[in-house]
Every structure is written in C-alpha cells, then in structure tokens.
Amino acid sequence: MKIDAALLASNNRHKKIEIAAALPGLIISLPADKGIEFDVEETGATFLDNALLKARALFAAAKTPVIADDSGLCVASLDGRPGVYSARFGFDLPAPPADDAERNAYLLSLLPRGRRHEAFFVCAMVLLLSEYRFFAAQETVEGLIVHEPRGSSGFGYDPVFFVPEKGKTIAELPLEDKNSFSHRGRAAARIRANIESL
Amino acid sequence: MKIDAALLASNNRHKKIEIAAALPGLIISLPADKGIEFDVEETGATFLDNALLKARALFAAAKTPVIADDSGLCVASLDGRPGVYSARFGFDLPAPPADDAERNAYLLSLLPRGRRHEAFFVCAMVLLLSEYRFFAAQETVEGLIVHEPRGSSGFGYDPVFFVPEKGKTIAELPLEDKNSFSHRGRAAARIRANIESL
C-alpha cells in the first residue's frame, strides 16, 4: 500500500505548509481544499487523544488517509500549562486572547521577568489509514520563554520560545531549519519513516 | 539518540520471543529479567490506551525505553468482541476460561458452526522513550475463525484464526512467517522504522 496523499485535520494553513515541507512526496490538503467542513472540539485529555480525535472525525467524513497533529507548550513554572489548552489559553478570561499575539502577551503576563522559564513544545502527530490502522509519534523540543517576542516565521508561541542551541526564537528561524529540530518536524520525520517502511 | 535495548511491558515470554524476532538489533527484556515486578490492570478503552498505560507504568518504575503492545481479536458476528477484552474473555463467567485453550473453546461456543465468521487481529504497539516522547503503530490482519483449532506455534487465538491467503491458521505458521504479515509483526516493523529514522 503506497500512500501519496493525505488530508490534514486542521484549518490552519501555517500548519499545512509546515507539515507539507516535512513530508516531501506526500500531497497534503486541508479539508476546505476538498470542500469538507471541519470543526472538532478538542476535548481529549492528552495531545495524542486530541490528534486521534481530529483524525477520526475527518476520516469518518472523507474515508481517505488523514494526518492530524496536536501540539502545545508546557512551561515548567506554570506546572506544564498551557499544555493541551495551548490554542485556547485564556479562553475562560472575561476578554479571552483573540489571536497568537494576544495569547503570547497573556502567557508572558503570568511569568515574572528576570527569571529563567524553562519550557518545551510537544507535538503528537497521527497518520490514520483506516478505522483500525494508524501510526503516531510524539516528539518534543526544549527551550526558554523570553519576554520579548522575536521573529515572524512560524505561528503560535514560536516568537517567545527561545532555543539555546540555535541562539534564536523559533519564529526567527526559516521553516527548513525549524523542521530539522522542532517538535513538529521530528514527529513528521517519524511519520515519514513509517510511510517509507510500508 | 541510539536505542539498542528496551524493556517489554509484559510477563508473556511468547510475546517477548515474537517481538524480539521482529525487532532485530534491539535487546528486549521482560521486567522479571531485571527483577522488576510488573502487574498493571488493563483498564483502557482502546488497544492504544492499554499499550500506553502499560508502557507508562513500566517506564515510571524503570526509567528506560519501554515497548508495550496490546492486541486483540475482533469478530464481526460478535460485534467486534472480544476486542480489548481478548485476554480476559469470559472473565465474568461462573467458571472463567483459565488458559488460551479454554478461551478458544469459549469463543467457538459463541459462534454457530457452518457459517463464515470474519475476524481481524489488532495490535497497538508503543515505544516510550521518555515521559513525553513515544512512537506508536496500530496494525491489523484479517482472517476467519475456524472451529477446529490447528497448530502449536504462537499463542492466544492463533490456532482458531485462519488466514485465507496462507491457507493456514496463524498457529500453523513458523514465527518468521507470522511476523511477516501478522498484526504484531506489522506494528513492530513500523516501530523498527521509527528507531532507524532517529
């Protein structure tokens, strides 16, 4: 069984670009590209649960191989928050953050300046081939939260996530660099290895 | 990061032999081989949940890479049962089946003779490298349940699971044949690909 195309269980075009770059040879489409409406509540307790939940929902509609990922930021001094709530961080506030920049500002407001804030990104990625067949990988990348957002590449918390060994935030790195060491790039590399082994 | 050894979250020596044969280059040990007591209740709702549950429990005790699998038989005419309860099938009977042979007899007692009983084996396998890093694969193999158990290779439901393309039950096939097409062999091949891609 050769797999040459998959739907991505997401409406995020940034994520599509990133995952497509990490999976050369696989044609990745968003549900919207195929006229499929995709809207799933991410109620899982873990990154993997959420990735599988999204993959299964789209597979039920499309009956074609589906890739899904669920990613998040875990900050040590916040006891691992925002974690699986990363995309919705602050949603219970009177005025919830409305975009990535506001979510970053909210995150930084919780972290005292002048201290070292260790953090890691997590990405659980799933390739669902049929109701009972799938591959999954969860990978991480470690770094520090910085109070001055820097860079315009990537999305989400990338501008405040500093990678010591690169001397830059993830948003300061071009996509091919990001994919070579990031949580999502590493998870995609595992998915690619699974595909090649079929 | 090179991975050359892993603990198998199981007390089943048959399973160890099968997985070790499918993962050449990886030294697989049972918890008992390392003096670790391993006893986990498989309370997960899915094969993957159970595999992760076992992997995490052993990782917490051993702090070393852990392989876990959870496998089961799904019979179409039994609405997918015994499924995640395969190893405990009939445990709620007044006299529960005590071993594989008795579980096979119980299964056959539920299936009217003279009809075709389609079934598939499922295997979810996980390699847990650290608290947040893991690879997983779930694979299947399709076949038919036969009323006359045949063969002495393998374990579990292998003697009553007939694979049409082989013309034999799984228990009639030598281990290297079994691993080349079985649910567990296929899942192990994916795990191997993940390891090689690191």
PDB file of C-alpha atoms in Angstrom, chain A residues 48-49 52 120 122 132-140 189-190 193-194 197-198, chain B residues 48-49 52 120 122 132-140 189-190 193-194 197-198:
ATOM      1  CA  LEU A  48      -2.410  12.151  21.347  1.00  0.00           C
ATOM      2  CA  ASP A  49      -6.096  11.872  22.264  1.00  0.00           C
ATOM      3  CA  LEU A  52      -6.642  10.925  17.147  1.00  0.00           C
ATOM      4  CA  PHE A 120       9.059  22.524  25.977  1.00  0.00           C
ATOM      5  CA  VAL A 122       5.118  18.837  22.375  1.00  0.00           C
ATOM      6  CA  TYR A 132      -8.050   0.423  12.827  1.00  0.00           C
ATOM      7  CA  ARG A 133      -4.691   1.246  11.234  1.00  0.00           C
ATOM      8  CA  PHE A 134      -2.581   4.222  12.224  1.00  0.00           C
ATOM      9  CA  PHE A 135       0.905   5.444  13.070  1.00  0.00           C
ATOM     10  CA  ALA A 136       1.628   8.043  15.710  1.00  0.00           C
ATOM     11  CA  ALA A 137       4.641   9.832  17.112  1.00  0.00           C
ATOM     12  CA  GLN A 138       5.025  12.322  19.883  1.00  0.00           C
ATOM     13  CA  GLU A 139       8.154  14.462  19.937  1.00  0.00           C
ATOM     14  CA  THR A 140       9.374  17.443  21.950  1.00  0.00           C
ATOM     15  CA  ALA A 189      10.101  12.618  10.411  1.00  0.00           C
ATOM     16  CA  ARG A 190       8.791   9.604  12.331  1.00  0.00           C
ATOM     17  CA  ALA A 193       9.712   6.738   8.272  1.00  0.00           C
ATOM     18  CA  ASN A 194       6.504   4.785   8.872  1.00  0.00           C
ATOM     19  CA  SER A 197       8.544   1.280   5.670  1.00  0.00           C
ATOM     20  CA  LEU A 198       5.239   0.124   4.171  1.00  0.00           C
TER      21      LEU A 198
ATOM     22  CA  LEU B  48      -3.619   2.039  22.209  1.00  0.00           C
ATOM     23  CA  ASP B  49      -4.765   3.273  25.630  1.00  0.00           C
ATOM     24  CA  LEU B  52       0.366   3.323  26.627  1.00  0.00           C
ATOM     25  CA  PHE B 120      -9.333  -9.460  12.448  1.00  0.00           C
ATOM     26  CA  VAL B 122      -5.392  -5.769  16.027  1.00  0.00           C
ATOM     27  CA  TYR B 132       6.698  12.849  26.552  1.00  0.00           C
ATOM     28  CA  ARG B 133       8.361  11.038  23.636  1.00  0.00           C
ATOM     29  CA  PHE B 134       6.930   7.920  22.033  1.00  0.00           C
ATOM     30  CA  PHE B 135       6.148   6.190  18.766  1.00  0.00           C
ATOM     31  CA  ALA B 136       3.090   4.048  18.205  1.00  0.00           C
ATOM     32  CA  ALA B 137       1.600   1.948  15.454  1.00  0.00           C
ATOM     33  CA  GLN B 138      -1.597   0.004  15.184  1.00  0.00           C
ATOM     34  CA  GLU B 139      -1.822  -2.704  12.551  1.00  0.00           C
ATOM     35  CA  THR B 140      -4.302  -5.434  11.675  1.00  0.00           C
ATOM     36  CA  ALA B 189       8.006  -3.158  11.533  1.00  0.00           C
ATOM     37  CA  ARG B 190       6.664   0.380  11.987  1.00  0.00           C
ATOM     38  CA  ALA B 193      11.297   2.151  11.073  1.00  0.00           C
ATOM     39  CA  ASN B 194      10.864   4.831  13.736  1.00  0.00           C
ATOM     40  CA  SER B 197      14.914   7.129  11.491  1.00  0.00           C
ATOM     41  CA  LEU B 198      16.300   8.661  14.696  1.00  0.00           C
TER      42      LEU B 198
END
